mmCIF file of C-alpha atoms in Angstrom:
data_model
loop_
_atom_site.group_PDB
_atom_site.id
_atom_site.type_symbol
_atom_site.label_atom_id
_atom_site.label_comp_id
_atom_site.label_asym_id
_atom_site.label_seq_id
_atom_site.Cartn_x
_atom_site.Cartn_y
_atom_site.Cartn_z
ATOM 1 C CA UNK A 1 43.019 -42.435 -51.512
ATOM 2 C CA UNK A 2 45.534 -42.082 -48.854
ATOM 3 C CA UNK A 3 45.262 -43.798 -45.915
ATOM 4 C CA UNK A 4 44.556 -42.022 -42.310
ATOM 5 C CA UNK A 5 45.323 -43.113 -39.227
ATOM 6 C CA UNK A 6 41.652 -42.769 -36.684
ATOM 7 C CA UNK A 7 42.224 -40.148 -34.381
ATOM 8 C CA UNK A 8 39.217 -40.663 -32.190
ATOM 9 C CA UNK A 9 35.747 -41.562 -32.398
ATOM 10 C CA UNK A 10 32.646 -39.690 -31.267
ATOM 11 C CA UNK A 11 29.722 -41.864 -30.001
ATOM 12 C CA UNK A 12 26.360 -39.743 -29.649
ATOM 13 C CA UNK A 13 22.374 -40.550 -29.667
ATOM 14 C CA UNK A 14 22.167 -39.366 -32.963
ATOM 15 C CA UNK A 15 25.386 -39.992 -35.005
ATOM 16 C CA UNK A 16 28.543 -41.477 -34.402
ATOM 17 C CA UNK A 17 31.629 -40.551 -36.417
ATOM 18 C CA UNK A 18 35.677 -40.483 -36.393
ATOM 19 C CA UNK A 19 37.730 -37.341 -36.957
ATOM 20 C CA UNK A 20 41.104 -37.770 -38.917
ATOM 21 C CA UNK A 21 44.265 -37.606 -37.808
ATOM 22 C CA UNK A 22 46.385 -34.882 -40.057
ATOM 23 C CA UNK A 23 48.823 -31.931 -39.924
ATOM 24 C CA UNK A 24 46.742 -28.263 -40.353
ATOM 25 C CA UNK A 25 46.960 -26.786 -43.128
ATOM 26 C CA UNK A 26 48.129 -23.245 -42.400
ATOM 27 C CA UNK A 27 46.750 -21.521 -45.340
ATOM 28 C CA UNK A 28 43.448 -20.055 -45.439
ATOM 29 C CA UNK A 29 41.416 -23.548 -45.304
ATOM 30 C CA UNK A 30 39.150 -23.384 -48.887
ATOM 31 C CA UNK A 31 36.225 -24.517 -47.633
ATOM 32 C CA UNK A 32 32.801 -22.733 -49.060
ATOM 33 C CA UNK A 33 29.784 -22.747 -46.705
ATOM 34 C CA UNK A 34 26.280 -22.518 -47.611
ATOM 35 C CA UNK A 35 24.791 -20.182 -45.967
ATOM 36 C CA UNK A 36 27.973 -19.168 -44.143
ATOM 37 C CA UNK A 37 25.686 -18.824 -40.911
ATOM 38 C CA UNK A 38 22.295 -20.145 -39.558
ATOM 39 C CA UNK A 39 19.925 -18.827 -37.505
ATOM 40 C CA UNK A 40 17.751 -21.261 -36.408
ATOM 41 C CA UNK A 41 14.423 -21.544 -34.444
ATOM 42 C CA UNK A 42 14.501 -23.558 -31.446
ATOM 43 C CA UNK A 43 12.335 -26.845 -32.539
ATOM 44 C CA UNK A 44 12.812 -26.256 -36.521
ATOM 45 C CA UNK A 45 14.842 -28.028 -38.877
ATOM 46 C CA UNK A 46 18.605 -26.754 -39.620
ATOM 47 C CA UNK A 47 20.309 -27.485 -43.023
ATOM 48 C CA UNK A 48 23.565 -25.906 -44.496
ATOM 49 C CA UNK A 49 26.292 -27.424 -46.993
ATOM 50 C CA UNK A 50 30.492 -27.555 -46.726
ATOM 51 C CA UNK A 51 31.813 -27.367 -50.278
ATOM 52 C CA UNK A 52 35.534 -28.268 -50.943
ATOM 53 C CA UNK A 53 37.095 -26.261 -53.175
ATOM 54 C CA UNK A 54 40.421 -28.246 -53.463
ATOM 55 C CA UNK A 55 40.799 -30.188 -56.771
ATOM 56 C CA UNK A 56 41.135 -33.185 -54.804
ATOM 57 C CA UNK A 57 40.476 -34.375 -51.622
ATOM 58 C CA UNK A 58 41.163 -37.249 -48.965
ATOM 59 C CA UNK A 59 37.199 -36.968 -47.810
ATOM 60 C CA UNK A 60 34.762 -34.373 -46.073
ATOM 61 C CA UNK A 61 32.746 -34.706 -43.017
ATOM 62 C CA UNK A 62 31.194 -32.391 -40.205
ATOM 63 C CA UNK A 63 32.395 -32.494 -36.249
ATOM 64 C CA UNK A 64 29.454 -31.587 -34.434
ATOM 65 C CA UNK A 65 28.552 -32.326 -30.628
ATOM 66 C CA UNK A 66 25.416 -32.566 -32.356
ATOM 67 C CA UNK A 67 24.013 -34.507 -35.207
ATOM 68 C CA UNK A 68 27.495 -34.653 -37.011
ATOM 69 C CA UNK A 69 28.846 -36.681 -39.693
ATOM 70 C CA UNK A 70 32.156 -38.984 -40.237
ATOM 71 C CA UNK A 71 34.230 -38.736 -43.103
ATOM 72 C CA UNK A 72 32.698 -39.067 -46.602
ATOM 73 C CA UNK A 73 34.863 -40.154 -49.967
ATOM 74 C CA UNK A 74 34.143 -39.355 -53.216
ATOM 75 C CA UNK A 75 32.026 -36.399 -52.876
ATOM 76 C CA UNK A 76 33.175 -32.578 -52.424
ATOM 77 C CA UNK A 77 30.009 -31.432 -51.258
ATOM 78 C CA UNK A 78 28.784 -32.673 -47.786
ATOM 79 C CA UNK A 79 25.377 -31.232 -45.982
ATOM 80 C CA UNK A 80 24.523 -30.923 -42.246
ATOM 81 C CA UNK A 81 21.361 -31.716 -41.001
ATOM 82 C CA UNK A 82 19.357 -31.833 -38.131
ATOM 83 C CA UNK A 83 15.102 -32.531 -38.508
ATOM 84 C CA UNK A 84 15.195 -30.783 -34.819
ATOM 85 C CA UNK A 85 16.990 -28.393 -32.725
ATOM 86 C CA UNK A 86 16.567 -29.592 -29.764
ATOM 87 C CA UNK A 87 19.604 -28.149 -27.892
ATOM 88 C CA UNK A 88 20.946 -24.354 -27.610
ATOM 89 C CA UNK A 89 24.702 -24.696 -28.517
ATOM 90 C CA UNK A 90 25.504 -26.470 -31.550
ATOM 91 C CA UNK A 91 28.974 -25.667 -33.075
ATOM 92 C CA UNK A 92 29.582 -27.577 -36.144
ATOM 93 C CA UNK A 93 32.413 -27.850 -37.734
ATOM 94 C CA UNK A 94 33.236 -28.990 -41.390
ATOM 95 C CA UNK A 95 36.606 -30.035 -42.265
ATOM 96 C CA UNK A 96 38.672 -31.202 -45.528
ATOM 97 C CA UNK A 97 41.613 -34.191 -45.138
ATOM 98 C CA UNK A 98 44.064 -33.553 -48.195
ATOM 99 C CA UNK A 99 45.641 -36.464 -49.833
ATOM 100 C CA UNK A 100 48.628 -35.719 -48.452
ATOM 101 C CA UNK A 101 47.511 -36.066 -45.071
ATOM 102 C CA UNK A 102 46.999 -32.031 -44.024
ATOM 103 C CA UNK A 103 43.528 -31.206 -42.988
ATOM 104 C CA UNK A 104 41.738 -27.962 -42.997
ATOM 105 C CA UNK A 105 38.384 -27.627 -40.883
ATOM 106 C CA UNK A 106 35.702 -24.272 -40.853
ATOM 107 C CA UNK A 107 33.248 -23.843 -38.124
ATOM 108 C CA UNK A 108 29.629 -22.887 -39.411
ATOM 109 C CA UNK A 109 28.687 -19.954 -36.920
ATOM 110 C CA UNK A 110 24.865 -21.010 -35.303
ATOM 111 C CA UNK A 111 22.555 -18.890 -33.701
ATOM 112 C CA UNK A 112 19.722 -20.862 -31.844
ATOM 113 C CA UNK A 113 16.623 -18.469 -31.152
ATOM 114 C CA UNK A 114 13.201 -18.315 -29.411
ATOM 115 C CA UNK A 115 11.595 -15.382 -29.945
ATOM 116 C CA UNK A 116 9.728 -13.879 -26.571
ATOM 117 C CA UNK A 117 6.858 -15.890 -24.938
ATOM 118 C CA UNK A 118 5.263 -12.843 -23.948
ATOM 119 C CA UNK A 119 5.779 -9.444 -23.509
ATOM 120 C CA UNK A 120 3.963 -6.950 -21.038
ATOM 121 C CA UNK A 121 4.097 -4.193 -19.001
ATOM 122 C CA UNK A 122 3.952 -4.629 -15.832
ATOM 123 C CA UNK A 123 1.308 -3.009 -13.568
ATOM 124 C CA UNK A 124 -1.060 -1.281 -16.426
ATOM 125 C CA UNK A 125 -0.805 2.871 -16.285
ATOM 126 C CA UNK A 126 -4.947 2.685 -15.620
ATOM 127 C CA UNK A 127 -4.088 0.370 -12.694
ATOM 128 C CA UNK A 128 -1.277 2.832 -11.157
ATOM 129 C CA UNK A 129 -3.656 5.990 -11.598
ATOM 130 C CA UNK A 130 -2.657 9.207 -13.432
ATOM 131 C CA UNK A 131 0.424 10.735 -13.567
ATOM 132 C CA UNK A 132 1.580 14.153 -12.658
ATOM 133 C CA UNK A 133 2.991 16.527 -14.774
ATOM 134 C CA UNK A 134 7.007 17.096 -13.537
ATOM 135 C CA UNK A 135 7.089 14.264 -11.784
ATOM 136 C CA UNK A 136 9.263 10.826 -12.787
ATOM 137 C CA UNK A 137 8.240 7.513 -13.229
ATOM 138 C CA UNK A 138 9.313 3.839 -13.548
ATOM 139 C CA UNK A 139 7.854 2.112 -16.402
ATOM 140 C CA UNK A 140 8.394 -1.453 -16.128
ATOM 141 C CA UNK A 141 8.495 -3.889 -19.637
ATOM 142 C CA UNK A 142 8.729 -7.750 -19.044
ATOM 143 C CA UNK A 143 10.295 -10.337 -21.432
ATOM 144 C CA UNK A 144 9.805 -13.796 -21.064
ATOM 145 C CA UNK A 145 11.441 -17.074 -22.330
ATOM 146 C CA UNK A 146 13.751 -15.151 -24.493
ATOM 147 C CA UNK A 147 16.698 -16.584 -26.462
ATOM 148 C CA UNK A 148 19.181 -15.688 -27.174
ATOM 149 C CA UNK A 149 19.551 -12.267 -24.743
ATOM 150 C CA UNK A 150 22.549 -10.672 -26.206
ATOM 151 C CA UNK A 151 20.334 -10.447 -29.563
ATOM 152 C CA UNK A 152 17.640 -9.131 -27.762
ATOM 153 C CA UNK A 153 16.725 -4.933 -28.335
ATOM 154 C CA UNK A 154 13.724 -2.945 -26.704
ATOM 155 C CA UNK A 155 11.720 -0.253 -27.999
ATOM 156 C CA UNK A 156 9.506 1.900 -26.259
ATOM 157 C CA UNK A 157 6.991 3.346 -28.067
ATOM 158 C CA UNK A 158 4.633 6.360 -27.403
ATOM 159 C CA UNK A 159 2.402 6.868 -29.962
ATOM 160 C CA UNK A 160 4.280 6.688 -33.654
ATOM 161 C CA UNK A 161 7.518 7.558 -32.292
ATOM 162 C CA UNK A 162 9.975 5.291 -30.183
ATOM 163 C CA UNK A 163 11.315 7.341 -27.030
ATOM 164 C CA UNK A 164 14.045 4.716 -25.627
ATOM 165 C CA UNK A 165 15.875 1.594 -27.315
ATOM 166 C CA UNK A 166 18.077 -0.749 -24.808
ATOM 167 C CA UNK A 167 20.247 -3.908 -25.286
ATOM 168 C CA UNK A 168 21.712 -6.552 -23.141
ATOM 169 C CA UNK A 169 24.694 -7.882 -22.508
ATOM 170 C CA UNK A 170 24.052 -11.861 -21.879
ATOM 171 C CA UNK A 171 26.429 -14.706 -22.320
ATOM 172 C CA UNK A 172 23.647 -16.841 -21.596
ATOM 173 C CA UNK A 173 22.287 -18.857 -24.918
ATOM 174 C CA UNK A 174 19.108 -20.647 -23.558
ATOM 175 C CA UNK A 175 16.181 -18.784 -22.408
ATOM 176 C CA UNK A 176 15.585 -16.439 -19.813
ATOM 177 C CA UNK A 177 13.773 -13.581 -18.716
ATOM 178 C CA UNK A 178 14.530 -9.888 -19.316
ATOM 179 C CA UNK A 179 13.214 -6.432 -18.029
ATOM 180 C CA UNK A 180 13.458 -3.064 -19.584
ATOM 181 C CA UNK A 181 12.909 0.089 -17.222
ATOM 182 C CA UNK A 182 11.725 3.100 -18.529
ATOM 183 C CA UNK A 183 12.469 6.416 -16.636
ATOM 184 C CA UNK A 184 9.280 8.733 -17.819
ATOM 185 C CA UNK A 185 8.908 12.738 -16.850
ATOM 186 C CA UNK A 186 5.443 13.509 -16.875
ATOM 187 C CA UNK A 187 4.455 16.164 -19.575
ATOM 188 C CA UNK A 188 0.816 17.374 -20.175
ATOM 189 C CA UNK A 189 1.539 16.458 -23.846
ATOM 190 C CA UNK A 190 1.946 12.807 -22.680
ATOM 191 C CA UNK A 191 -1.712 13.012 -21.972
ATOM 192 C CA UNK A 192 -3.862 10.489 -23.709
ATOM 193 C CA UNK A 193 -0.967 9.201 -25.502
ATOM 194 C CA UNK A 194 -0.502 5.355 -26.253
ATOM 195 C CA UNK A 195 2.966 3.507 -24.090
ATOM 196 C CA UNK A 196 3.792 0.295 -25.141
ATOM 197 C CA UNK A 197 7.072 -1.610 -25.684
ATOM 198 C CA UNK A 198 8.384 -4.202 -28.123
ATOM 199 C CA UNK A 199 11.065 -7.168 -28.155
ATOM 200 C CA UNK A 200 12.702 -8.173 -30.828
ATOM 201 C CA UNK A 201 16.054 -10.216 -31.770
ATOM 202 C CA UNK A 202 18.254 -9.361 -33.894
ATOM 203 C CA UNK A 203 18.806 -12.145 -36.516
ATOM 204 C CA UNK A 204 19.472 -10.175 -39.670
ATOM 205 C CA UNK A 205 17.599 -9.402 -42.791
ATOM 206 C CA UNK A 206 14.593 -11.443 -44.303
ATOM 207 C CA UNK A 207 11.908 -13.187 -42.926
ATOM 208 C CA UNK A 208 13.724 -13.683 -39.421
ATOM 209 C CA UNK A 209 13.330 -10.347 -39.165
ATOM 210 C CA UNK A 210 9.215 -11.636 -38.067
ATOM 211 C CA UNK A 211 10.661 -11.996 -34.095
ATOM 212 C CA UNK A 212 9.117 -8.839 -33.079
ATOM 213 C CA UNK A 213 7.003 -8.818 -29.794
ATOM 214 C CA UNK A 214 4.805 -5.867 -28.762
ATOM 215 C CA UNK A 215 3.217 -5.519 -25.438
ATOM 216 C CA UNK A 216 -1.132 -4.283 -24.844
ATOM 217 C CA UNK A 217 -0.461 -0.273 -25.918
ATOM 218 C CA UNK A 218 -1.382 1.285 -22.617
ATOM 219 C CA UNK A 219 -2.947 5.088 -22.306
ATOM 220 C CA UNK A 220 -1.197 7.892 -20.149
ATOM 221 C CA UNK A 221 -3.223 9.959 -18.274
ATOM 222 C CA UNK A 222 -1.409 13.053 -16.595
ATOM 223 C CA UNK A 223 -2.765 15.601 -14.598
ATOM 224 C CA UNK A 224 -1.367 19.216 -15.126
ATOM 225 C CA UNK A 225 -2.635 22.691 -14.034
ATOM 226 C CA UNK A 226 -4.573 25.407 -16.343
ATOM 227 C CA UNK A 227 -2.626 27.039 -19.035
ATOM 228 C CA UNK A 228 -4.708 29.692 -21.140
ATOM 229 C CA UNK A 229 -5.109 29.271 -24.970
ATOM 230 C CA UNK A 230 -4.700 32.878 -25.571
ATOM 231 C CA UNK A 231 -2.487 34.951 -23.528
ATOM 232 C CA UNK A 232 -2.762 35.931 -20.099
ATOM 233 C CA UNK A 233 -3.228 39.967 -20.226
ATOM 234 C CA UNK A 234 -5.316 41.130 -22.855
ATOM 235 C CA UNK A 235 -7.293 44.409 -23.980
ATOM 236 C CA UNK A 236 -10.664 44.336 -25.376
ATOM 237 C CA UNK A 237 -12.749 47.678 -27.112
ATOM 238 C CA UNK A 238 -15.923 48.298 -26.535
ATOM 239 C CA UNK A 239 -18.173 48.562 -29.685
ATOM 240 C CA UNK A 240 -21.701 50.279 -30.922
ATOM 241 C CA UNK A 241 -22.714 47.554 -32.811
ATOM 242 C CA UNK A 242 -21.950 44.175 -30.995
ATOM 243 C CA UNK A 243 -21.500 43.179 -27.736
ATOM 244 C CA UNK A 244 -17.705 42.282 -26.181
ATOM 245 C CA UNK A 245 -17.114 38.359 -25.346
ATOM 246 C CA UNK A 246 -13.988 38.030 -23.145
ATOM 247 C CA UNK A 247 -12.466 34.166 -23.819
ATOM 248 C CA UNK A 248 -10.879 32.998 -20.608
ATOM 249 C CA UNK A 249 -10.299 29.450 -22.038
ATOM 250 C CA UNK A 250 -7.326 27.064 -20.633
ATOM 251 C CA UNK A 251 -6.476 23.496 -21.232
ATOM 252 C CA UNK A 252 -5.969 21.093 -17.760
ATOM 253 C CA UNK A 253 -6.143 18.068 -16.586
ATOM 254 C CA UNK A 254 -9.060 17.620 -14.627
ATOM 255 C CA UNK A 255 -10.601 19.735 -16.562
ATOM 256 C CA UNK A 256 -11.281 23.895 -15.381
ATOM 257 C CA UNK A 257 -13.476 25.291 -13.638
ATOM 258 C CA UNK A 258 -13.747 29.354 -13.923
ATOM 259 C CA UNK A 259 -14.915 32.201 -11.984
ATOM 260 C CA UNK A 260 -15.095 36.096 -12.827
ATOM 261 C CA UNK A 261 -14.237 39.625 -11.268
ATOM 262 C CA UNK A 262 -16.022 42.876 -12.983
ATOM 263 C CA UNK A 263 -14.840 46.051 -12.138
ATOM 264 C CA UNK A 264 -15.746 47.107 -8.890
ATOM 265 C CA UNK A 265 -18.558 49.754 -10.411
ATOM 266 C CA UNK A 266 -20.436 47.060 -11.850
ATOM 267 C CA UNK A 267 -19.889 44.368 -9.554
ATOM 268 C CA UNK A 268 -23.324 44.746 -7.577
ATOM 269 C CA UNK A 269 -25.275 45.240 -11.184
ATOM 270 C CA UNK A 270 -23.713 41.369 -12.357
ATOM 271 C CA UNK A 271 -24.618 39.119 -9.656
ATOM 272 C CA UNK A 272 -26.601 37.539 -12.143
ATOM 273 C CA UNK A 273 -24.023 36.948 -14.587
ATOM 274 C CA UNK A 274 -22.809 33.889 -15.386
ATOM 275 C CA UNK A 275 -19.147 33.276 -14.076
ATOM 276 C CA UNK A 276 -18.723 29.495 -14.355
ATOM 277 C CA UNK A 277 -18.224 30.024 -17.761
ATOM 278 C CA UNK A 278 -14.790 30.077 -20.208
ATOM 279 C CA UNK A 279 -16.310 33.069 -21.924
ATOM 280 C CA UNK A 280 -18.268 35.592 -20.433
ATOM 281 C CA UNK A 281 -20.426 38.085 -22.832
ATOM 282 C CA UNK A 282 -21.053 41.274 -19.614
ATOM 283 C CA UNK A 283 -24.642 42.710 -19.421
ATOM 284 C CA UNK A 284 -23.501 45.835 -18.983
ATOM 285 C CA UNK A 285 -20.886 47.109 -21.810
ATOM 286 C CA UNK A 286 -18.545 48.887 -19.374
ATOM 287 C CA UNK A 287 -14.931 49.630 -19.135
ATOM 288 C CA UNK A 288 -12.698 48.488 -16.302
ATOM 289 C CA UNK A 289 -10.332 45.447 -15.421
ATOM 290 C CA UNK A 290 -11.883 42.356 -15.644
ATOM 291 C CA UNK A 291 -10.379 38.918 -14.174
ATOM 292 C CA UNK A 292 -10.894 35.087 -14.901
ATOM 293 C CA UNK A 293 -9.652 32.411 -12.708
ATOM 294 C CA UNK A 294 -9.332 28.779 -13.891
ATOM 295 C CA UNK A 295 -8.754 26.775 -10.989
ATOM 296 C CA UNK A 296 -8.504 22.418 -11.277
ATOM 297 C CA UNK A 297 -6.746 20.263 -8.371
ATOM 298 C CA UNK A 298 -3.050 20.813 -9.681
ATOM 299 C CA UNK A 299 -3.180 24.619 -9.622
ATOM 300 C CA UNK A 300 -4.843 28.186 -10.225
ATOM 301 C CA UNK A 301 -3.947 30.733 -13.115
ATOM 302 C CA UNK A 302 -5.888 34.114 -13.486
ATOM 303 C CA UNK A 303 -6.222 36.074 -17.082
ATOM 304 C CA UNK A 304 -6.581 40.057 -17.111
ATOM 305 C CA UNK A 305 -8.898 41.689 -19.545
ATOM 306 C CA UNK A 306 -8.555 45.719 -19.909
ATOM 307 C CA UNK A 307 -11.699 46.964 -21.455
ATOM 308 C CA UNK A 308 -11.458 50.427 -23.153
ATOM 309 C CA UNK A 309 -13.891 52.903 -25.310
ATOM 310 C CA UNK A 310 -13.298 52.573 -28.561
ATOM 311 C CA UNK A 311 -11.055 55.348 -30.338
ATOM 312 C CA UNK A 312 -13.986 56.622 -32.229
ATOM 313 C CA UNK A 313 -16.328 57.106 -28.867
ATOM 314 C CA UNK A 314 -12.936 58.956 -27.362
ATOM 315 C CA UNK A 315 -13.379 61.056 -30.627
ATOM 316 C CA UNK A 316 -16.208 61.926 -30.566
ATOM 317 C CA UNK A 317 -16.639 63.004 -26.438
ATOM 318 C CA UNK A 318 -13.297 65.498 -27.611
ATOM 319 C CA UNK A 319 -14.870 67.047 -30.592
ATOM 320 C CA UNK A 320 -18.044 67.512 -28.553
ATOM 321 C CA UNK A 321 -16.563 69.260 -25.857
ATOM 322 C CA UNK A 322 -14.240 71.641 -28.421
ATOM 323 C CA UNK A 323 -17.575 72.825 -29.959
ATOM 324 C CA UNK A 324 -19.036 73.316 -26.705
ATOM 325 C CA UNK A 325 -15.796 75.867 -25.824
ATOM 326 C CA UNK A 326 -16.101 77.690 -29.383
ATOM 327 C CA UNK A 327 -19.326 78.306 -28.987
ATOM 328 C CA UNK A 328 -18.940 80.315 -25.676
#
């Protein structure tokens, strides 16, 4: 083997080891890495291998701030290892000296991660008190002991579907604490529904892909005035055999309370009726304009009912009345 003249040394807690002196090579270094990145949990072991792919070499050995190794001879195939991350940047770096005295290095790209200590939203929707339908509001999700930030994504959830996804834009690699603000317009179909929001880092396919995070699922409650099922204006006929029922119900939050008008002939005969009702079924079968009013703490809407004889009763009075005029 050729002989190299020491460079430097490095002197750490955990290895020490000299790098060689050498002209770069300035073709594409042929190095192999195995895998050719690592993403690594804070605390867990990290293991990867530099392969040489030169037919012969000078030696092999990894330049590391952290847990690296000096130069090896007579292998091609030279593994990094550390039992425990215990620090946030490591940058190794495995490099080739030729026997001519050129040396090629390739830095082995690694991610340390912590996936979130906790994740919440912070004041609970019960605790804040129900929402209002139009209105906007500041949703708050917490992130805690996070690592590293610029891998982290949100989701906000409601129900099955997400609603809003952000990212962040952190140089920082060791762990810190995140929020995620969600703007929210009240709608009266975001009653009962279930808000929660989830952390995760991005670390690629497989079995990283376990660094999810999801906060308590919290439920929305939003208060909205009446809206009628059926429309607002509506015309009912009277009938021989059955009695009319007149449906004045409406969806609200609190829930409605109604209250009749009858036509003003009748209205003295049905003080007994029962208005607090969504349906009312009149005592007396007569026509007119009849009104329902559903009234909660957000608002008041009123339905019109137009209550007609029936076609065959209108019939019949006519042909009556022509047989009356024949006859005289």
């Amino acid at each position: 083997l050729l002989a190299c003249k020491l460079l430097y040394i490095f002197a750490y807690p955990y290895k020490s080891y000299c790098v060689l002196a050498g002209k770069p090579v300035s073709a594409a270094c042929k190095i192999e890495m195995s895998p050719p990145r690592v993403m690594v949990k804070f605390g867990h072991s990290l293991t990867a291998n530099c392969t040489s792919l030169y037919s012969e070499i000078a030696g092999i050995g990894w330049e590391s701030t952290y847990g690296g190794v000096g130069l090896q001879t007579g292998i091609s195939t030279l593994p990094f290892k550390i039992d425990t991350v215990e620090r946030w940047v490591i940058q190794p770096t495995c490099y080739v000296t030729l026997p001519n005295g050129d040396q090629c290095e390739e830095p082995l790209p690694v991610t340390v991660y912590q996936v979130p200590e906790s994740v919440s939203i912070a004041q609970p929707l019960s605790e804040a008190g129900p929402m209002v339908e139009g209105k906007q509001y500041r949703i708050q999700c917490d992130i805690v002991n996070v690592a590293p930030a610029s891998l982290l994504s949100v989701y906000w959830h409601k129900g099955n579907k997400i609603i809003y996804h952000e990212t962040f834009k952190e140089s920082t690699l060791s762990p810190v604490n995140k929020s995620s603000i969600l703007n929210l317009t009240a709608q009266r179909d975001d009653d009962g529904s279930q808000i929660s929001c989830e952390a995760k880092l991005d670390l690629g396919p497989g079995e990283l892909n376990h660094s999810a995070v999801q906060s308590k699922s919290h439920e929305v409650a939003v208060l909205y005035p009446p809206a009628f099922i059926n429309p607002e204006t509506e015309t009912v006929e009277l009938s021989d055999r059955e009695n009319i029922i007149l449906y004045c119900n409406a969806t609200g939050n609190p829930v409605p309370v109604y209250s009749w008008d009858f036509p003003q002939a009748i209205q003295e005969m049905s003080k007994n009726e029962d208005v607090n009702q969504p349906f009312l079924i009149p005592s007396f079968q007569f026509p007119g304009n009849y009104s329902c009013k559903a009234s909660n703490t957000q608002g008041t809407r009123i339905k019109y009912f137009t209550v007609i004889e029936a076609p065959s009763k209108l019939l019949l009075l006519n042909s009556s009345h022509f047989s009356a005029c024949s006859a005289l």
